[in-house]
């Protein structure tokens, strides 16, 4: 069964701190992995897409890594800001089938 | 390119009524996926459709829920005889044929269904 797990479920940090969000998945035969951000009551915004042949992707203060063999991905956020407060969702794609983790709710305190 | 369009954004239904949620994929996209997000929970896969075909409906409740993606027009998620437990945000995603693997998915803004 293909499952995606995210830890921690919630995280609160002071502004300026670097942080790491974790995502693990069963079945390493993935096609790609996508990180999304969701603000309360809003839709999903795609942050980074890592294809199965890649090990990491970077966009601004965000860096996502992928280790297929161990079934893990991390999202690294540098110099966090209050505006980064949101729920971060990890989605894994197997053969045109996408499954989500439950998300990590991030709060960055000023 | 207007992106993935979902309507209505908000829908209120009384128990026992029918809810119809619409999703227009991005231009050129032939794959549509529906997900449900219950309050304080993650997104759960419901159904995956291509034009005129249901590919995977393993996440759909066995009763009252149905989905279609006709040759012309938007994809429709239909919920009959709604109950309070159906209250959730329903998201639609689309992807182009055989390109989802490289480009990922694009999501609509969702329809928030409230059953009163």
PDB file of C-alpha atoms in Angstrom:
ATOM      1  CA  UNK A   1       0.000   0.000   0.000  1.00  0.00           C
ATOM      2  CA  UNK A   2       1.368   3.404  -0.960  1.00  0.00           C
ATOM      3  CA  UNK A   3       1.443   5.774   1.979  1.00  0.00           C
ATOM      4  CA  UNK A   4       2.995   9.131   2.742  1.00  0.00           C
ATOM      5  CA  UNK A   5       3.878  10.249   6.257  1.00  0.00           C
ATOM      6  CA  UNK A   6       4.937  13.681   7.414  1.00  0.00           C
ATOM      7  CA  UNK A   7       6.570  14.609  10.673  1.00  0.00           C
ATOM      8  CA  UNK A   8       6.245  16.660  12.712  1.00  0.00           C
ATOM      9  CA  UNK A   9       2.523  17.345  12.479  1.00  0.00           C
ATOM     10  CA  UNK A  10       3.085  20.844  13.813  1.00  0.00           C
ATOM     11  CA  UNK A  11       6.114  23.026  14.306  1.00  0.00           C
ATOM     12  CA  UNK A  12       6.547  26.441  15.911  1.00  0.00           C
ATOM     13  CA  UNK A  13       9.799  28.365  15.531  1.00  0.00           C
ATOM     14  CA  UNK A  14      11.022  31.924  16.088  1.00  0.00           C
ATOM     15  CA  UNK A  15      11.617  34.102  13.090  1.00  0.00           C
ATOM     16  CA  UNK A  16      15.013  33.670  11.448  1.00  0.00           C
ATOM     17  CA  UNK A  17      15.457  30.029  12.328  1.00  0.00           C
ATOM     18  CA  UNK A  18      16.346  27.406   9.742  1.00  0.00           C
ATOM     19  CA  UNK A  19      14.065  24.390   9.784  1.00  0.00           C
ATOM     20  CA  UNK A  20      13.506  20.989   8.217  1.00  0.00           C
ATOM     21  CA  UNK A  21      10.247  19.273   7.409  1.00  0.00           C
ATOM     22  CA  UNK A  22      10.244  15.537   6.836  1.00  0.00           C
ATOM     23  CA  UNK A  23       8.340  13.303   4.473  1.00  0.00           C
ATOM     24  CA  UNK A  24       8.581   9.530   4.183  1.00  0.00           C
ATOM     25  CA  UNK A  25       6.894   7.175   1.757  1.00  0.00           C
ATOM     26  CA  UNK A  26       6.439   3.495   1.181  1.00  0.00           C
ATOM     27  CA  UNK A  27       7.269   2.003  -2.204  1.00  0.00           C
ATOM     28  CA  UNK A  28      10.398   3.668  -3.536  1.00  0.00           C
ATOM     29  CA  UNK A  29       9.291   3.258  -7.180  1.00  0.00           C
ATOM     30  CA  UNK A  30       8.106   6.840  -7.370  1.00  0.00           C
ATOM     31  CA  UNK A  31       8.022   9.060 -10.426  1.00  0.00           C
ATOM     32  CA  UNK A  32       8.353  12.326  -8.612  1.00  0.00           C
ATOM     33  CA  UNK A  33       7.621  14.158  -5.401  1.00  0.00           C
ATOM     34  CA  UNK A  34       6.014  17.540  -4.997  1.00  0.00           C
ATOM     35  CA  UNK A  35       5.945  19.920  -2.017  1.00  0.00           C
ATOM     36  CA  UNK A  36       2.950  22.222  -1.636  1.00  0.00           C
ATOM     37  CA  UNK A  37       2.010  25.039   0.652  1.00  0.00           C
ATOM     38  CA  UNK A  38      -1.550  25.559   1.855  1.00  0.00           C
ATOM     39  CA  UNK A  39      -2.718  28.647   3.702  1.00  0.00           C
ATOM     40  CA  UNK A  40      -5.813  28.353   5.930  1.00  0.00           C
ATOM     41  CA  UNK A  41      -8.974  28.086   3.866  1.00  0.00           C
ATOM     42  CA  UNK A  42      -7.033  28.315   0.622  1.00  0.00           C
ATOM     43  CA  UNK A  43      -5.904  26.046  -2.169  1.00  0.00           C
ATOM     44  CA  UNK A  44      -2.552  24.443  -2.797  1.00  0.00           C
ATOM     45  CA  UNK A  45       0.468  26.284  -4.098  1.00  0.00           C
ATOM     46  CA  UNK A  46       3.212  24.173  -5.636  1.00  0.00           C
ATOM     47  CA  UNK A  47       6.612  24.924  -4.144  1.00  0.00           C
ATOM     48  CA  UNK A  48       9.027  22.402  -5.584  1.00  0.00           C
ATOM     49  CA  UNK A  49       8.866  19.352  -7.811  1.00  0.00           C
ATOM     50  CA  UNK A  50      11.628  16.738  -7.635  1.00  0.00           C
ATOM     51  CA  UNK A  51      11.756  14.133 -10.351  1.00  0.00           C
ATOM     52  CA  UNK A  52      12.814  10.629  -9.418  1.00  0.00           C
ATOM     53  CA  UNK A  53      16.180  11.044 -11.117  1.00  0.00           C
ATOM     54  CA  UNK A  54      17.003  14.166  -9.106  1.00  0.00           C
ATOM     55  CA  UNK A  55      18.327  14.466  -5.596  1.00  0.00           C
ATOM     56  CA  UNK A  56      17.311  18.030  -4.804  1.00  0.00           C
ATOM     57  CA  UNK A  57      15.633  21.175  -6.020  1.00  0.00           C
ATOM     58  CA  UNK A  58      16.059  24.731  -4.811  1.00  0.00           C
ATOM     59  CA  UNK A  59      13.876  27.805  -5.025  1.00  0.00           C
ATOM     60  CA  UNK A  60      14.890  30.866  -3.070  1.00  0.00           C
ATOM     61  CA  UNK A  61      15.034  29.990   0.615  1.00  0.00           C
ATOM     62  CA  UNK A  62      13.569  26.536  -0.019  1.00  0.00           C
ATOM     63  CA  UNK A  63      15.521  23.388  -0.714  1.00  0.00           C
ATOM     64  CA  UNK A  64      13.945  19.984  -1.145  1.00  0.00           C
ATOM     65  CA  UNK A  65      15.925  16.752  -1.179  1.00  0.00           C
ATOM     66  CA  UNK A  66      14.955  13.274  -2.231  1.00  0.00           C
ATOM     67  CA  UNK A  67      16.401   9.922  -1.199  1.00  0.00           C
ATOM     68  CA  UNK A  68      14.385   7.304  -3.045  1.00  0.00           C
ATOM     69  CA  UNK A  69      16.214   4.331  -1.620  1.00  0.00           C
ATOM     70  CA  UNK A  70      15.321   5.253   1.933  1.00  0.00           C
ATOM     71  CA  UNK A  71      11.890   6.599   1.010  1.00  0.00           C
ATOM     72  CA  UNK A  72      12.497  10.081   2.347  1.00  0.00           C
ATOM     73  CA  UNK A  73      12.310  13.708   1.359  1.00  0.00           C
ATOM     74  CA  UNK A  74      13.075  16.825   3.347  1.00  0.00           C
ATOM     75  CA  UNK A  75      12.050  20.425   2.836  1.00  0.00           C
ATOM     76  CA  UNK A  76      14.567  22.865   4.220  1.00  0.00           C
ATOM     77  CA  UNK A  77      13.478  26.448   4.861  1.00  0.00           C
ATOM     78  CA  UNK A  78      16.248  28.934   5.521  1.00  0.00           C
ATOM     79  CA  UNK A  79      15.870  32.097   7.570  1.00  0.00           C
ATOM     80  CA  UNK A  80      12.185  31.522   8.270  1.00  0.00           C
ATOM     81  CA  UNK A  81       9.762  34.455   8.204  1.00  0.00           C
ATOM     82  CA  UNK A  82       6.264  34.925   9.673  1.00  0.00           C
ATOM     83  CA  UNK A  83       4.947  34.819   6.120  1.00  0.00           C
ATOM     84  CA  UNK A  84       6.127  31.216   5.879  1.00  0.00           C
ATOM     85  CA  UNK A  85       3.440  30.209   8.364  1.00  0.00           C
ATOM     86  CA  UNK A  86       1.234  27.676   6.581  1.00  0.00           C
ATOM     87  CA  UNK A  87       0.677  23.961   6.218  1.00  0.00           C
ATOM     88  CA  UNK A  88       3.259  22.197   4.083  1.00  0.00           C
ATOM     89  CA  UNK A  89       2.140  19.133   2.202  1.00  0.00           C
ATOM     90  CA  UNK A  90       4.296  16.451   0.667  1.00  0.00           C
ATOM     91  CA  UNK A  91       2.810  14.602  -2.302  1.00  0.00           C
ATOM     92  CA  UNK A  92       4.315  11.524  -3.895  1.00  0.00           C
ATOM     93  CA  UNK A  93       3.483  10.443  -7.411  1.00  0.00           C
ATOM     94  CA  UNK A  94       3.476   6.794  -8.390  1.00  0.00           C
ATOM     95  CA  UNK A  95       2.503   6.041 -11.983  1.00  0.00           C
ATOM     96  CA  UNK A  96       0.098   8.971 -12.383  1.00  0.00           C
ATOM     97  CA  UNK A  97      -1.280   8.411  -8.929  1.00  0.00           C
ATOM     98  CA  UNK A  98      -0.604  11.108  -6.312  1.00  0.00           C
ATOM     99  CA  UNK A  99      -0.867  10.589  -2.571  1.00  0.00           C
ATOM    100  CA  UNK A 100      -0.506  13.243   0.124  1.00  0.00           C
ATOM    101  CA  UNK A 101       0.895  13.270   3.602  1.00  0.00           C
ATOM    102  CA  UNK A 102      -1.211  14.833   6.348  1.00  0.00           C
ATOM    103  CA  UNK A 103       0.990  17.914   6.338  1.00  0.00           C
ATOM    104  CA  UNK A 104       3.123  19.873   8.776  1.00  0.00           C
ATOM    105  CA  UNK A 105       1.544  22.999  10.215  1.00  0.00           C
ATOM    106  CA  UNK A 106       4.297  25.586  10.534  1.00  0.00           C
ATOM    107  CA  UNK A 107       4.085  28.701  12.685  1.00  0.00           C
ATOM    108  CA  UNK A 108       6.879  31.241  12.537  1.00  0.00           C
ATOM    109  CA  UNK A 109       6.698  33.699  15.413  1.00  0.00           C
ATOM    110  CA  UNK A 110       7.885  37.288  14.941  1.00  0.00           C
TER     111      UNK A 110
ATOM    112  CA  UNK B   1      -4.175  30.096 -19.363  1.00  0.00           C
ATOM    113  CA  UNK B   2      -6.731  30.347 -16.605  1.00  0.00           C
ATOM    114  CA  UNK B   3      -5.417  27.391 -14.627  1.00  0.00           C
ATOM    115  CA  UNK B   4      -7.645  24.786 -13.018  1.00  0.00           C
ATOM    116  CA  UNK B   5     -11.053  26.305 -12.382  1.00  0.00           C
ATOM    117  CA  UNK B   6     -13.380  24.968  -9.741  1.00  0.00           C
ATOM    118  CA  UNK B   7     -16.861  26.184  -9.042  1.00  0.00           C
ATOM    119  CA  UNK B   8     -18.573  27.037  -6.961  1.00  0.00           C
ATOM    120  CA  UNK B   9     -15.981  28.202  -4.427  1.00  0.00           C
ATOM    121  CA  UNK B  10     -18.450  27.722  -1.609  1.00  0.00           C
ATOM    122  CA  UNK B  11     -21.524  25.514  -1.593  1.00  0.00           C
ATOM    123  CA  UNK B  12     -24.098  25.117   1.152  1.00  0.00           C
ATOM    124  CA  UNK B  13     -26.517  22.228   1.039  1.00  0.00           C
ATOM    125  CA  UNK B  14     -29.138  20.906   3.441  1.00  0.00           C
ATOM    126  CA  UNK B  15     -28.974  17.305   4.479  1.00  0.00           C
ATOM    127  CA  UNK B  16     -30.485  15.088   1.812  1.00  0.00           C
ATOM    128  CA  UNK B  17     -29.858  17.459  -1.085  1.00  0.00           C
ATOM    129  CA  UNK B  18     -27.481  16.865  -3.957  1.00  0.00           C
ATOM    130  CA  UNK B  19     -24.148  18.623  -4.411  1.00  0.00           C
ATOM    131  CA  UNK B  20     -22.520  19.043  -7.820  1.00  0.00           C
ATOM    132  CA  UNK B  21     -18.946  20.244  -7.929  1.00  0.00           C
ATOM    133  CA  UNK B  22     -17.325  21.265 -11.181  1.00  0.00           C
ATOM    134  CA  UNK B  23     -13.743  21.249 -12.312  1.00  0.00           C
ATOM    135  CA  UNK B  24     -12.420  22.631 -15.577  1.00  0.00           C
ATOM    136  CA  UNK B  25      -8.858  21.452 -16.131  1.00  0.00           C
ATOM    137  CA  UNK B  26      -6.129  23.556 -17.592  1.00  0.00           C
ATOM    138  CA  UNK B  27      -6.201  23.855 -21.349  1.00  0.00           C
ATOM    139  CA  UNK B  28      -4.654  20.806 -22.911  1.00  0.00           C
ATOM    140  CA  UNK B  29      -4.910  18.697 -19.763  1.00  0.00           C
ATOM    141  CA  UNK B  30      -6.742  15.414 -20.155  1.00  0.00           C
ATOM    142  CA  UNK B  31      -6.288  13.967 -16.663  1.00  0.00           C
ATOM    143  CA  UNK B  32      -8.359  15.067 -13.688  1.00  0.00           C
ATOM    144  CA  UNK B  33      -8.024  14.060 -10.055  1.00  0.00           C
ATOM    145  CA  UNK B  34     -10.368  14.758  -7.169  1.00  0.00           C
ATOM    146  CA  UNK B  35      -9.256  14.995  -3.553  1.00  0.00           C
ATOM    147  CA  UNK B  36     -11.168  15.625  -0.356  1.00  0.00           C
ATOM    148  CA  UNK B  37      -9.814  17.459   2.647  1.00  0.00           C
ATOM    149  CA  UNK B  38     -11.754  17.058   5.866  1.00  0.00           C
ATOM    150  CA  UNK B  39     -11.291  19.726   8.537  1.00  0.00           C
ATOM    151  CA  UNK B  40      -7.880  19.489  10.169  1.00  0.00           C
ATOM    152  CA  UNK B  41      -6.898  16.559   7.954  1.00  0.00           C
ATOM    153  CA  UNK B  42      -4.747  15.993   4.890  1.00  0.00           C
ATOM    154  CA  UNK B  43      -5.911  15.504   1.331  1.00  0.00           C
ATOM    155  CA  UNK B  44      -7.364  12.117   0.519  1.00  0.00           C
ATOM    156  CA  UNK B  45      -7.449  10.805  -3.009  1.00  0.00           C
ATOM    157  CA  UNK B  46     -10.927  10.120  -4.342  1.00  0.00           C
ATOM    158  CA  UNK B  47     -10.877   9.474  -8.068  1.00  0.00           C
ATOM    159  CA  UNK B  48      -8.745   9.795 -11.187  1.00  0.00           C
ATOM    160  CA  UNK B  49     -10.376  10.325 -14.562  1.00  0.00           C
ATOM    161  CA  UNK B  50      -9.405  10.784 -18.150  1.00  0.00           C
ATOM    162  CA  UNK B  51     -11.837  11.975 -20.776  1.00  0.00           C
ATOM    163  CA  UNK B  52     -14.871   9.676 -20.653  1.00  0.00           C
ATOM    164  CA  UNK B  53     -13.075   7.141 -18.466  1.00  0.00           C
ATOM    165  CA  UNK B  54     -12.685   6.488 -14.769  1.00  0.00           C
ATOM    166  CA  UNK B  55      -9.167   5.203 -14.263  1.00  0.00           C
ATOM    167  CA  UNK B  56      -9.039   4.780 -10.498  1.00  0.00           C
ATOM    168  CA  UNK B  57     -11.916   5.307  -8.087  1.00  0.00           C
ATOM    169  CA  UNK B  58     -10.424   3.471  -5.159  1.00  0.00           C
ATOM    170  CA  UNK B  59     -10.839   6.501  -2.896  1.00  0.00           C
ATOM    171  CA  UNK B  60     -14.506   7.104  -3.612  1.00  0.00           C
ATOM    172  CA  UNK B  61     -17.083   6.156  -0.999  1.00  0.00           C
ATOM    173  CA  UNK B  62     -19.127   3.233  -2.263  1.00  0.00           C
ATOM    174  CA  UNK B  63     -22.452   5.032  -2.035  1.00  0.00           C
ATOM    175  CA  UNK B  64     -23.794   8.470  -2.949  1.00  0.00           C
ATOM    176  CA  UNK B  65     -20.595   9.652  -4.682  1.00  0.00           C
ATOM    177  CA  UNK B  66     -19.955   9.612  -8.408  1.00  0.00           C
ATOM    178  CA  UNK B  67     -17.665  11.377 -10.835  1.00  0.00           C
ATOM    179  CA  UNK B  68     -17.530  11.932 -14.543  1.00  0.00           C
ATOM    180  CA  UNK B  69     -15.339  13.672 -17.078  1.00  0.00           C
ATOM    181  CA  UNK B  70     -17.288  13.912 -20.319  1.00  0.00           C
ATOM    182  CA  UNK B  71     -15.823  14.444 -23.751  1.00  0.00           C
ATOM    183  CA  UNK B  72     -17.047  18.021 -23.637  1.00  0.00           C
ATOM    184  CA  UNK B  73     -17.305  20.162 -20.528  1.00  0.00           C
ATOM    185  CA  UNK B  74     -15.946  20.046 -17.012  1.00  0.00           C
ATOM    186  CA  UNK B  75     -15.456  17.134 -14.712  1.00  0.00           C
ATOM    187  CA  UNK B  76     -18.307  16.755 -12.227  1.00  0.00           C
ATOM    188  CA  UNK B  77     -18.157  15.313  -8.739  1.00  0.00           C
ATOM    189  CA  UNK B  78     -21.657  14.500  -7.609  1.00  0.00           C
ATOM    190  CA  UNK B  79     -22.729  13.775  -4.062  1.00  0.00           C
ATOM    191  CA  UNK B  80     -26.268  12.572  -3.568  1.00  0.00           C
ATOM    192  CA  UNK B  81     -28.238  12.858  -0.341  1.00  0.00           C
ATOM    193  CA  UNK B  82     -25.517  14.793   1.433  1.00  0.00           C
ATOM    194  CA  UNK B  83     -24.858  14.306   5.132  1.00  0.00           C
ATOM    195  CA  UNK B  84     -22.973  16.532   7.567  1.00  0.00           C
ATOM    196  CA  UNK B  85     -19.931  14.300   7.306  1.00  0.00           C
ATOM    197  CA  UNK B  86     -19.579  15.310   3.661  1.00  0.00           C
ATOM    198  CA  UNK B  87     -18.672  18.838   4.727  1.00  0.00           C
ATOM    199  CA  UNK B  88     -15.133  19.318   3.475  1.00  0.00           C
ATOM    200  CA  UNK B  89     -12.987  21.060   0.904  1.00  0.00           C
ATOM    201  CA  UNK B  90     -12.926  19.268  -2.428  1.00  0.00           C
ATOM    202  CA  UNK B  91      -9.921  19.906  -4.629  1.00  0.00           C
ATOM    203  CA  UNK B  92      -9.415  19.112  -8.253  1.00  0.00           C
ATOM    204  CA  UNK B  93      -6.064  18.734  -9.979  1.00  0.00           C
ATOM    205  CA  UNK B  94      -5.239  18.300 -13.630  1.00  0.00           C
ATOM    206  CA  UNK B  95      -2.261  17.196 -15.635  1.00  0.00           C
ATOM    207  CA  UNK B  96      -1.434  16.781 -19.308  1.00  0.00           C
ATOM    208  CA  UNK B  97      -1.330  13.380 -20.918  1.00  0.00           C
ATOM    209  CA  UNK B  98       1.847  11.537 -20.018  1.00  0.00           C
ATOM    210  CA  UNK B  99       3.447  14.703 -18.712  1.00  0.00           C
ATOM    211  CA  UNK B 100       2.367  14.592 -15.110  1.00  0.00           C
ATOM    212  CA  UNK B 101       5.416  12.586 -14.290  1.00  0.00           C
ATOM    213  CA  UNK B 102       7.675  15.402 -15.361  1.00  0.00           C
ATOM    214  CA  UNK B 103       5.622  18.474 -14.545  1.00  0.00           C
ATOM    215  CA  UNK B 104       3.603  17.542 -11.534  1.00  0.00           C
ATOM    216  CA  UNK B 105       0.042  18.573 -10.904  1.00  0.00           C
ATOM    217  CA  UNK B 106      -1.822  21.862 -10.883  1.00  0.00           C
ATOM    218  CA  UNK B 107      -4.593  22.317  -8.349  1.00  0.00           C
ATOM    219  CA  UNK B 108      -7.703  24.406  -8.356  1.00  0.00           C
ATOM    220  CA  UNK B 109      -8.702  26.588  -5.430  1.00  0.00           C
ATOM    221  CA  UNK B 110     -11.213  24.060  -4.214  1.00  0.00           C
ATOM    222  CA  UNK B 111     -14.910  23.961  -3.413  1.00  0.00           C
ATOM    223  CA  UNK B 112     -15.843  24.201   0.227  1.00  0.00           C
ATOM    224  CA  UNK B 113     -18.989  22.224   0.860  1.00  0.00           C
ATOM    225  CA  UNK B 114     -20.970  22.862   4.005  1.00  0.00           C
ATOM    226  CA  UNK B 115     -23.897  20.628   4.833  1.00  0.00           C
ATOM    227  CA  UNK B 116     -26.373  22.135   7.268  1.00  0.00           C
TER     228      UNK B 116
END
